[in-house]
Amino acid sequence: MFILQISLISILYYLSNVYSSFGGFVISKYTLCRPLIGGFLCGIILGDLKKGIELGIAMQLAFMGTFAVGGAITMDIGAISYPVIAVAIISNLDVGAALAIATPISILAANLIQIVRGFNTICARKMRVAIEEVNYKNIIVSHYILPQLFLLVMSFTLSFVFIYFGAPALEAFVNMLPDKILNALGQFAKVLPAVGMALLLKYNINDRAMFLFFVFGFMLFSYAKMGFIPIAIIGLVVSFMYYKILEKNQFNDSKIDKDDEDIIL
């Protein structure tokens, strides 16, 4: 049963790294790759949904500001969402310890993409030859089957080995750590989500006036004690009204500019 659980998580890790063929970025990188989704799925598979969601929320907040710029990939968020969270659930790690191992593991796992890209260049050469020969079978094999099989083998092996051998080793290592270090990791875990949120706000908020919407949502949650669903509904209404006001102002500005042109003529 344990082998089956690890295998399912390893397959999900592969699916989170698929760039095309499997729904493009929408299903893989934009959905399955997210730590919140990974924590939820790992919790279901390993029979500890509460722990999985707890870890998923913490990882999501901590790494939500992480993204790839062009072809530069510094971290593999899928490795955090599946192997790391799975090991944390199996070893019963707290959020602080899980966050402490998440960053180095994700950086190491990012090198997997470089190996896959190197193999894909070989497949691209084979596909070019197949195109020149008008061999549709070899085109499909070189473009779809071989790259995906290689990615599956690499991702599955990395995840399976890390979960199978890493969980007992990490559990023994954490048990050896002094309470002071574990407490420091716990405090560190409380800071990282704030850093992730700050990075996300920095990327998304270009106008200082937009920061008022964030403060408004924070006030609704912290002081009005409203749930996420009512806040989301209010956010949709406010954003729609804001969009309509901007649209109307742009229409009025364009109309004024047109009237000025008519007067000049």
PDB file of C-alpha atoms in Angstrom, residues 8-252:
ATOM      1  CA  LEU A   8       0.654   7.955  -7.144  1.00  0.00           C
ATOM      2  CA  ILE A   9       2.384  10.997  -5.642  1.00  0.00           C
ATOM      3  CA  SER A  10       5.354  10.534  -7.992  1.00  0.00           C
ATOM      4  CA  ILE A  11       3.022  10.408 -11.010  1.00  0.00           C
ATOM      5  CA  LEU A  12       1.356  13.616  -9.832  1.00  0.00           C
ATOM      6  CA  TYR A  13       4.790  15.202  -9.552  1.00  0.00           C
ATOM      7  CA  TYR A  14       5.454  14.244 -13.179  1.00  0.00           C
ATOM      8  CA  LEU A  15       2.115  15.701 -14.290  1.00  0.00           C
ATOM      9  CA  SER A  16       2.913  18.960 -12.472  1.00  0.00           C
ATOM     10  CA  ASN A  17       6.053  19.332 -14.613  1.00  0.00           C
ATOM     11  CA  VAL A  18       4.470  18.646 -18.006  1.00  0.00           C
ATOM     12  CA  TYR A  19       4.818  21.707 -20.224  1.00  0.00           C
ATOM     13  CA  SER A  20       2.521  20.671 -23.046  1.00  0.00           C
ATOM     14  CA  SER A  21       0.570  17.636 -24.200  1.00  0.00           C
ATOM     15  CA  PHE A  22      -1.309  17.456 -20.886  1.00  0.00           C
ATOM     16  CA  GLY A  23      -3.417  20.606 -21.038  1.00  0.00           C
ATOM     17  CA  GLY A  24      -0.475  22.955 -21.372  1.00  0.00           C
ATOM     18  CA  PHE A  25       0.273  25.216 -18.416  1.00  0.00           C
ATOM     19  CA  VAL A  26      -3.358  25.414 -17.274  1.00  0.00           C
ATOM     20  CA  ILE A  27      -3.544  21.895 -15.831  1.00  0.00           C
ATOM     21  CA  SER A  28       0.116  21.333 -14.986  1.00  0.00           C
ATOM     22  CA  LYS A  29       2.046  24.443 -13.963  1.00  0.00           C
ATOM     23  CA  TYR A  30      -0.938  26.645 -13.082  1.00  0.00           C
ATOM     24  CA  THR A  31      -2.959  24.007 -11.187  1.00  0.00           C
ATOM     25  CA  LEU A  32      -1.273  20.737 -10.198  1.00  0.00           C
ATOM     26  CA  CYS A  33       2.050  22.445  -9.495  1.00  0.00           C
ATOM     27  CA  ARG A  34       0.598  24.698  -6.785  1.00  0.00           C
ATOM     28  CA  PRO A  35       1.494  23.635  -3.202  1.00  0.00           C
ATOM     29  CA  LEU A  36      -2.106  24.110  -2.060  1.00  0.00           C
ATOM     30  CA  ILE A  37      -3.291  21.556  -4.649  1.00  0.00           C
ATOM     31  CA  GLY A  38      -0.337  19.277  -3.940  1.00  0.00           C
ATOM     32  CA  GLY A  39      -0.936  19.359  -0.193  1.00  0.00           C
ATOM     33  CA  PHE A  40      -4.592  18.547  -0.707  1.00  0.00           C
ATOM     34  CA  LEU A  41      -3.866  15.586  -3.017  1.00  0.00           C
ATOM     35  CA  CYS A  42      -0.993  14.258  -0.872  1.00  0.00           C
ATOM     36  CA  GLY A  43      -3.235  14.493   2.194  1.00  0.00           C
ATOM     37  CA  ILE A  44      -5.923  12.419   0.488  1.00  0.00           C
ATOM     38  CA  ILE A  45      -3.459   9.783  -0.758  1.00  0.00           C
ATOM     39  CA  LEU A  46      -1.603   9.466   2.569  1.00  0.00           C
ATOM     40  CA  GLY A  47      -4.760   9.598   4.696  1.00  0.00           C
ATOM     41  CA  ASP A  48      -3.991  12.852   6.532  1.00  0.00           C
ATOM     42  CA  LEU A  49      -5.990  15.545   4.752  1.00  0.00           C
ATOM     43  CA  LYS A  50      -5.714  18.062   7.598  1.00  0.00           C
ATOM     44  CA  LYS A  51      -1.919  17.880   7.667  1.00  0.00           C
ATOM     45  CA  GLY A  52      -1.726  18.047   3.875  1.00  0.00           C
ATOM     46  CA  ILE A  53      -3.857  21.195   3.664  1.00  0.00           C
ATOM     47  CA  GLU A  54      -1.940  22.793   6.538  1.00  0.00           C
ATOM     48  CA  LEU A  55       1.385  22.205   4.783  1.00  0.00           C
ATOM     49  CA  GLY A  56      -0.059  23.193   1.400  1.00  0.00           C
ATOM     50  CA  ILE A  57      -1.301  26.551   2.687  1.00  0.00           C
ATOM     51  CA  ALA A  58       2.045  27.302   4.346  1.00  0.00           C
ATOM     52  CA  MET A  59       4.024  26.383   1.211  1.00  0.00           C
ATOM     53  CA  GLN A  60       1.615  28.286  -1.037  1.00  0.00           C
ATOM     54  CA  LEU A  61       2.018  31.471   0.992  1.00  0.00           C
ATOM     55  CA  ALA A  62       5.781  31.083   1.250  1.00  0.00           C
ATOM     56  CA  PHE A  63       6.451  30.421  -2.434  1.00  0.00           C
ATOM     57  CA  MET A  64       3.580  32.198  -4.198  1.00  0.00           C
ATOM     58  CA  GLY A  65       5.952  34.932  -5.326  1.00  0.00           C
ATOM     59  CA  THR A  66       8.308  32.450  -7.006  1.00  0.00           C
ATOM     60  CA  PHE A  67       8.124  32.153 -10.785  1.00  0.00           C
ATOM     61  CA  ALA A  68      10.382  31.473 -13.745  1.00  0.00           C
ATOM     62  CA  VAL A  69      11.707  34.419 -15.730  1.00  0.00           C
ATOM     63  CA  GLY A  70      12.022  33.378 -19.358  1.00  0.00           C
ATOM     64  CA  GLY A  71      13.944  30.119 -19.472  1.00  0.00           C
ATOM     65  CA  ALA A  72      15.638  30.604 -16.103  1.00  0.00           C
ATOM     66  CA  ILE A  73      14.277  28.099 -13.589  1.00  0.00           C
ATOM     67  CA  THR A  74      15.707  28.479 -10.094  1.00  0.00           C
ATOM     68  CA  MET A  75      13.180  26.404  -8.105  1.00  0.00           C
ATOM     69  CA  ASP A  76      10.940  23.436  -8.852  1.00  0.00           C
ATOM     70  CA  ILE A  77       7.680  24.249  -7.057  1.00  0.00           C
ATOM     71  CA  GLY A  78       6.304  20.836  -8.053  1.00  0.00           C
ATOM     72  CA  ALA A  79       8.981  19.197  -5.892  1.00  0.00           C
ATOM     73  CA  ILE A  80       7.675  21.193  -2.940  1.00  0.00           C
ATOM     74  CA  SER A  81       4.050  20.372  -3.733  1.00  0.00           C
ATOM     75  CA  TYR A  82       4.517  16.601  -3.856  1.00  0.00           C
ATOM     76  CA  PRO A  83       7.768  14.925  -2.642  1.00  0.00           C
ATOM     77  CA  VAL A  84       8.495  17.480   0.091  1.00  0.00           C
ATOM     78  CA  ILE A  85       4.918  17.656   1.400  1.00  0.00           C
ATOM     79  CA  ALA A  86       4.618  13.855   1.209  1.00  0.00           C
ATOM     80  CA  VAL A  87       7.790  13.402   3.257  1.00  0.00           C
ATOM     81  CA  ALA A  88       6.582  16.025   5.738  1.00  0.00           C
ATOM     82  CA  ILE A  89       3.277  14.168   6.199  1.00  0.00           C
ATOM     83  CA  ILE A  90       4.907  10.737   6.529  1.00  0.00           C
ATOM     84  CA  SER A  91       7.582  11.996   8.949  1.00  0.00           C
ATOM     85  CA  ASN A  92       5.052  14.164  10.823  1.00  0.00           C
ATOM     86  CA  LEU A  93       7.198  17.270  10.364  1.00  0.00           C
ATOM     87  CA  ASP A  94       5.868  20.613  11.508  1.00  0.00           C
ATOM     88  CA  VAL A  95       5.540  23.529   9.113  1.00  0.00           C
ATOM     89  CA  GLY A  96       8.877  25.046  10.128  1.00  0.00           C
ATOM     90  CA  ALA A  97      10.876  21.880   9.444  1.00  0.00           C
ATOM     91  CA  ALA A  98       9.016  21.294   6.166  1.00  0.00           C
ATOM     92  CA  LEU A  99       9.789  24.834   4.976  1.00  0.00           C
ATOM     93  CA  ALA A 100      13.430  24.388   5.961  1.00  0.00           C
ATOM     94  CA  ILE A 101      13.872  21.410   3.616  1.00  0.00           C
ATOM     95  CA  ALA A 102      11.605  22.762   0.872  1.00  0.00           C
ATOM     96  CA  THR A 103      13.960  25.386  -0.564  1.00  0.00           C
ATOM     97  CA  PRO A 104      17.145  23.275  -1.002  1.00  0.00           C
ATOM     98  CA  ILE A 105      15.186  20.300  -2.359  1.00  0.00           C
ATOM     99  CA  SER A 106      13.326  22.467  -4.876  1.00  0.00           C
ATOM    100  CA  ILE A 107      16.592  24.066  -6.038  1.00  0.00           C
ATOM    101  CA  LEU A 108      18.217  20.654  -6.534  1.00  0.00           C
ATOM    102  CA  ALA A 109      15.136  19.321  -8.336  1.00  0.00           C
ATOM    103  CA  ALA A 110      15.235  22.302 -10.710  1.00  0.00           C
ATOM    104  CA  ASN A 111      18.346  20.772 -12.274  1.00  0.00           C
ATOM    105  CA  LEU A 112      16.099  17.993 -13.542  1.00  0.00           C
ATOM    106  CA  ILE A 113      14.602  20.438 -16.047  1.00  0.00           C
ATOM    107  CA  GLN A 114      18.041  21.164 -17.486  1.00  0.00           C
ATOM    108  CA  ILE A 115      18.644  17.430 -18.056  1.00  0.00           C
ATOM    109  CA  VAL A 116      15.243  17.111 -19.711  1.00  0.00           C
ATOM    110  CA  ARG A 117      15.994  20.087 -21.959  1.00  0.00           C
ATOM    111  CA  GLY A 118      19.275  18.468 -22.993  1.00  0.00           C
ATOM    112  CA  PHE A 119      17.447  15.278 -23.954  1.00  0.00           C
ATOM    113  CA  ASN A 120      14.810  17.304 -25.814  1.00  0.00           C
ATOM    114  CA  THR A 121      17.498  18.736 -28.107  1.00  0.00           C
ATOM    115  CA  ILE A 122      18.268  15.168 -29.221  1.00  0.00           C
ATOM    116  CA  CYS A 123      14.568  14.567 -29.834  1.00  0.00           C
ATOM    117  CA  ALA A 124      14.378  17.815 -31.809  1.00  0.00           C
ATOM    118  CA  ARG A 125      17.115  16.616 -34.165  1.00  0.00           C
ATOM    119  CA  LYS A 126      15.288  13.333 -34.694  1.00  0.00           C
ATOM    120  CA  MET A 127      12.079  15.226 -35.368  1.00  0.00           C
ATOM    121  CA  ARG A 128      13.811  17.457 -37.930  1.00  0.00           C
ATOM    122  CA  VAL A 129      15.004  14.389 -39.809  1.00  0.00           C
ATOM    123  CA  ALA A 130      11.485  12.920 -39.629  1.00  0.00           C
ATOM    124  CA  ILE A 131      10.036  16.155 -41.054  1.00  0.00           C
ATOM    125  CA  GLU A 132      12.484  16.070 -43.961  1.00  0.00           C
ATOM    126  CA  GLU A 133      11.520  12.440 -44.615  1.00  0.00           C
ATOM    127  CA  VAL A 134       7.796  13.254 -44.113  1.00  0.00           C
ATOM    128  CA  ASN A 135       7.621  10.419 -41.586  1.00  0.00           C
ATOM    129  CA  TYR A 136       4.591  11.272 -39.429  1.00  0.00           C
ATOM    130  CA  LYS A 137       5.113   8.343 -37.084  1.00  0.00           C
ATOM    131  CA  ASN A 138       8.647   9.442 -36.182  1.00  0.00           C
ATOM    132  CA  ILE A 139       7.475  13.043 -35.820  1.00  0.00           C
ATOM    133  CA  ILE A 140       4.928  12.019 -33.181  1.00  0.00           C
ATOM    134  CA  VAL A 141       7.435   9.751 -31.426  1.00  0.00           C
ATOM    135  CA  SER A 142      10.161  12.416 -31.354  1.00  0.00           C
ATOM    136  CA  HIS A 143       7.897  15.318 -30.465  1.00  0.00           C
ATOM    137  CA  TYR A 144       5.531  13.736 -27.932  1.00  0.00           C
ATOM    138  CA  ILE A 145       6.339  10.200 -26.827  1.00  0.00           C
ATOM    139  CA  LEU A 146      10.102  10.221 -26.201  1.00  0.00           C
ATOM    140  CA  PRO A 147      10.251  13.583 -24.336  1.00  0.00           C
ATOM    141  CA  GLN A 148       7.294  12.654 -22.136  1.00  0.00           C
ATOM    142  CA  LEU A 149       8.656   9.173 -21.389  1.00  0.00           C
ATOM    143  CA  PHE A 150      12.016  10.641 -20.407  1.00  0.00           C
ATOM    144  CA  LEU A 151      10.367  13.272 -18.195  1.00  0.00           C
ATOM    145  CA  LEU A 152       8.167  10.597 -16.611  1.00  0.00           C
ATOM    146  CA  VAL A 153      11.133   8.353 -15.795  1.00  0.00           C
ATOM    147  CA  MET A 154      13.215  11.207 -14.392  1.00  0.00           C
ATOM    148  CA  SER A 155      10.406  12.791 -12.343  1.00  0.00           C
ATOM    149  CA  PHE A 156       9.014   9.497 -11.069  1.00  0.00           C
ATOM    150  CA  THR A 157      12.437   8.179 -10.046  1.00  0.00           C
ATOM    151  CA  LEU A 158      13.441  11.395  -8.276  1.00  0.00           C
ATOM    152  CA  SER A 159      10.180  11.615  -6.337  1.00  0.00           C
ATOM    153  CA  PHE A 160       9.933   7.911  -5.494  1.00  0.00           C
ATOM    154  CA  VAL A 161      13.506   7.624  -4.203  1.00  0.00           C
ATOM    155  CA  PHE A 162      13.253  10.838  -2.180  1.00  0.00           C
ATOM    156  CA  ILE A 163       9.971   9.838  -0.497  1.00  0.00           C
ATOM    157  CA  TYR A 164      10.876   6.180   0.057  1.00  0.00           C
ATOM    158  CA  PHE A 165      14.334   6.780   1.535  1.00  0.00           C
ATOM    159  CA  GLY A 166      13.967  10.382   2.644  1.00  0.00           C
ATOM    160  CA  ALA A 167      11.028  10.031   5.013  1.00  0.00           C
ATOM    161  CA  PRO A 168      12.717   7.710   7.574  1.00  0.00           C
ATOM    162  CA  ALA A 169      16.020   9.593   7.335  1.00  0.00           C
ATOM    163  CA  LEU A 170      14.398  12.992   7.856  1.00  0.00           C
ATOM    164  CA  GLU A 171      12.266  11.685  10.702  1.00  0.00           C
ATOM    165  CA  ALA A 172      15.368  10.387  12.506  1.00  0.00           C
ATOM    166  CA  PHE A 173      17.229  13.622  11.783  1.00  0.00           C
ATOM    167  CA  VAL A 174      14.435  15.827  13.144  1.00  0.00           C
ATOM    168  CA  ASN A 175      14.231  13.723  16.314  1.00  0.00           C
ATOM    169  CA  MET A 176      17.926  14.450  16.898  1.00  0.00           C
ATOM    170  CA  LEU A 177      17.519  18.228  16.609  1.00  0.00           C
ATOM    171  CA  PRO A 178      17.456  20.286  19.828  1.00  0.00           C
ATOM    172  CA  ASP A 179      14.213  21.989  20.818  1.00  0.00           C
ATOM    173  CA  LYS A 180      15.776  25.425  20.291  1.00  0.00           C
ATOM    174  CA  ILE A 181      16.452  24.711  16.632  1.00  0.00           C
ATOM    175  CA  LEU A 182      12.961  23.340  16.103  1.00  0.00           C
ATOM    176  CA  ASN A 183      11.533  26.437  17.770  1.00  0.00           C
ATOM    177  CA  ALA A 184      13.676  28.672  15.523  1.00  0.00           C
ATOM    178  CA  LEU A 185      12.402  26.813  12.459  1.00  0.00           C
ATOM    179  CA  GLY A 186       8.856  27.362  13.690  1.00  0.00           C
ATOM    180  CA  GLN A 187       9.457  31.107  13.954  1.00  0.00           C
ATOM    181  CA  PHE A 188      11.055  31.053  10.519  1.00  0.00           C
ATOM    182  CA  ALA A 189       7.932  29.391   9.135  1.00  0.00           C
ATOM    183  CA  LYS A 190       5.828  32.293  10.400  1.00  0.00           C
ATOM    184  CA  VAL A 191       7.974  34.829   8.542  1.00  0.00           C
ATOM    185  CA  LEU A 192       8.187  33.116   5.143  1.00  0.00           C
ATOM    186  CA  PRO A 193       4.470  33.459   4.272  1.00  0.00           C
ATOM    187  CA  ALA A 194       4.725  37.217   4.851  1.00  0.00           C
ATOM    188  CA  VAL A 195       7.754  37.344   2.534  1.00  0.00           C
ATOM    189  CA  GLY A 196       5.881  35.406  -0.151  1.00  0.00           C
ATOM    190  CA  MET A 197       2.874  37.699   0.123  1.00  0.00           C
ATOM    191  CA  ALA A 198       5.112  40.778  -0.053  1.00  0.00           C
ATOM    192  CA  LEU A 199       6.793  39.491  -3.227  1.00  0.00           C
ATOM    193  CA  LEU A 200       3.419  38.812  -4.816  1.00  0.00           C
ATOM    194  CA  LEU A 201       2.148  42.296  -3.953  1.00  0.00           C
ATOM    195  CA  LYS A 202       5.310  43.850  -5.346  1.00  0.00           C
ATOM    196  CA  TYR A 203       4.788  42.139  -8.703  1.00  0.00           C
ATOM    197  CA  ASN A 204       1.040  42.762  -8.948  1.00  0.00           C
ATOM    198  CA  ILE A 205       0.536  46.236  -7.481  1.00  0.00           C
ATOM    199  CA  ASN A 206       1.970  48.896  -9.752  1.00  0.00           C
ATOM    200  CA  ASP A 207      -0.281  51.741  -8.623  1.00  0.00           C
ATOM    201  CA  ARG A 208      -0.214  52.775  -4.966  1.00  0.00           C
ATOM    202  CA  ALA A 209      -3.982  53.235  -5.017  1.00  0.00           C
ATOM    203  CA  MET A 210      -4.361  49.501  -5.755  1.00  0.00           C
ATOM    204  CA  PHE A 211      -2.882  48.747  -2.335  1.00  0.00           C
ATOM    205  CA  LEU A 212      -6.140  50.032  -0.810  1.00  0.00           C
ATOM    206  CA  PHE A 213      -7.958  46.962  -2.143  1.00  0.00           C
ATOM    207  CA  PHE A 214      -5.506  44.695  -0.308  1.00  0.00           C
ATOM    208  CA  VAL A 215      -5.981  46.666   2.904  1.00  0.00           C
ATOM    209  CA  PHE A 216      -9.761  46.495   2.450  1.00  0.00           C
ATOM    210  CA  GLY A 217      -9.677  42.704   2.095  1.00  0.00           C
ATOM    211  CA  PHE A 218      -7.363  42.380   5.090  1.00  0.00           C
ATOM    212  CA  MET A 219      -9.710  44.477   7.220  1.00  0.00           C
ATOM    213  CA  LEU A 220     -12.703  42.354   6.218  1.00  0.00           C
ATOM    214  CA  PHE A 221     -10.865  39.201   7.277  1.00  0.00           C
ATOM    215  CA  SER A 222      -9.110  40.420  10.429  1.00  0.00           C
ATOM    216  CA  TYR A 223     -11.635  42.813  11.968  1.00  0.00           C
ATOM    217  CA  ALA A 224     -14.986  41.995  10.353  1.00  0.00           C
ATOM    218  CA  LYS A 225     -14.221  38.258  10.797  1.00  0.00           C
ATOM    219  CA  MET A 226     -15.647  37.427   7.394  1.00  0.00           C
ATOM    220  CA  GLY A 227     -14.974  34.109   5.648  1.00  0.00           C
ATOM    221  CA  PHE A 228     -13.061  33.652   2.395  1.00  0.00           C
ATOM    222  CA  ILE A 229     -16.154  33.078   0.239  1.00  0.00           C
ATOM    223  CA  PRO A 230     -17.965  36.329   1.251  1.00  0.00           C
ATOM    224  CA  ILE A 231     -14.705  38.258   0.814  1.00  0.00           C
ATOM    225  CA  ALA A 232     -14.229  36.710  -2.632  1.00  0.00           C
ATOM    226  CA  ILE A 233     -17.768  37.709  -3.637  1.00  0.00           C
ATOM    227  CA  ILE A 234     -17.223  41.264  -2.398  1.00  0.00           C
ATOM    228  CA  GLY A 235     -13.912  41.346  -4.268  1.00  0.00           C
ATOM    229  CA  LEU A 236     -15.616  40.308  -7.520  1.00  0.00           C
ATOM    230  CA  VAL A 237     -18.275  42.995  -7.131  1.00  0.00           C
ATOM    231  CA  VAL A 238     -15.740  45.718  -6.303  1.00  0.00           C
ATOM    232  CA  SER A 239     -13.404  44.697  -9.142  1.00  0.00           C
ATOM    233  CA  PHE A 240     -16.300  44.681 -11.635  1.00  0.00           C
ATOM    234  CA  MET A 241     -17.401  48.154 -10.525  1.00  0.00           C
ATOM    235  CA  TYR A 242     -13.807  49.397 -10.710  1.00  0.00           C
ATOM    236  CA  TYR A 243     -13.468  47.985 -14.231  1.00  0.00           C
ATOM    237  CA  LYS A 244     -16.717  49.620 -15.399  1.00  0.00           C
ATOM    238  CA  ILE A 245     -15.651  52.994 -13.965  1.00  0.00           C
ATOM    239  CA  LEU A 246     -12.297  52.800 -15.756  1.00  0.00           C
ATOM    240  CA  GLU A 247     -14.023  51.773 -18.977  1.00  0.00           C
ATOM    241  CA  LYS A 248     -16.414  54.713 -18.713  1.00  0.00           C
ATOM    242  CA  ASN A 249     -13.593  57.177 -17.994  1.00  0.00           C
ATOM    243  CA  GLN A 250     -11.607  55.926 -20.976  1.00  0.00           C
ATOM    244  CA  PHE A 251     -14.662  56.303 -23.194  1.00  0.00           C
ATOM    245  CA  ASN A 252     -15.228  59.881 -21.976  1.00  0.00           C
TER     246      ASN A 252
END
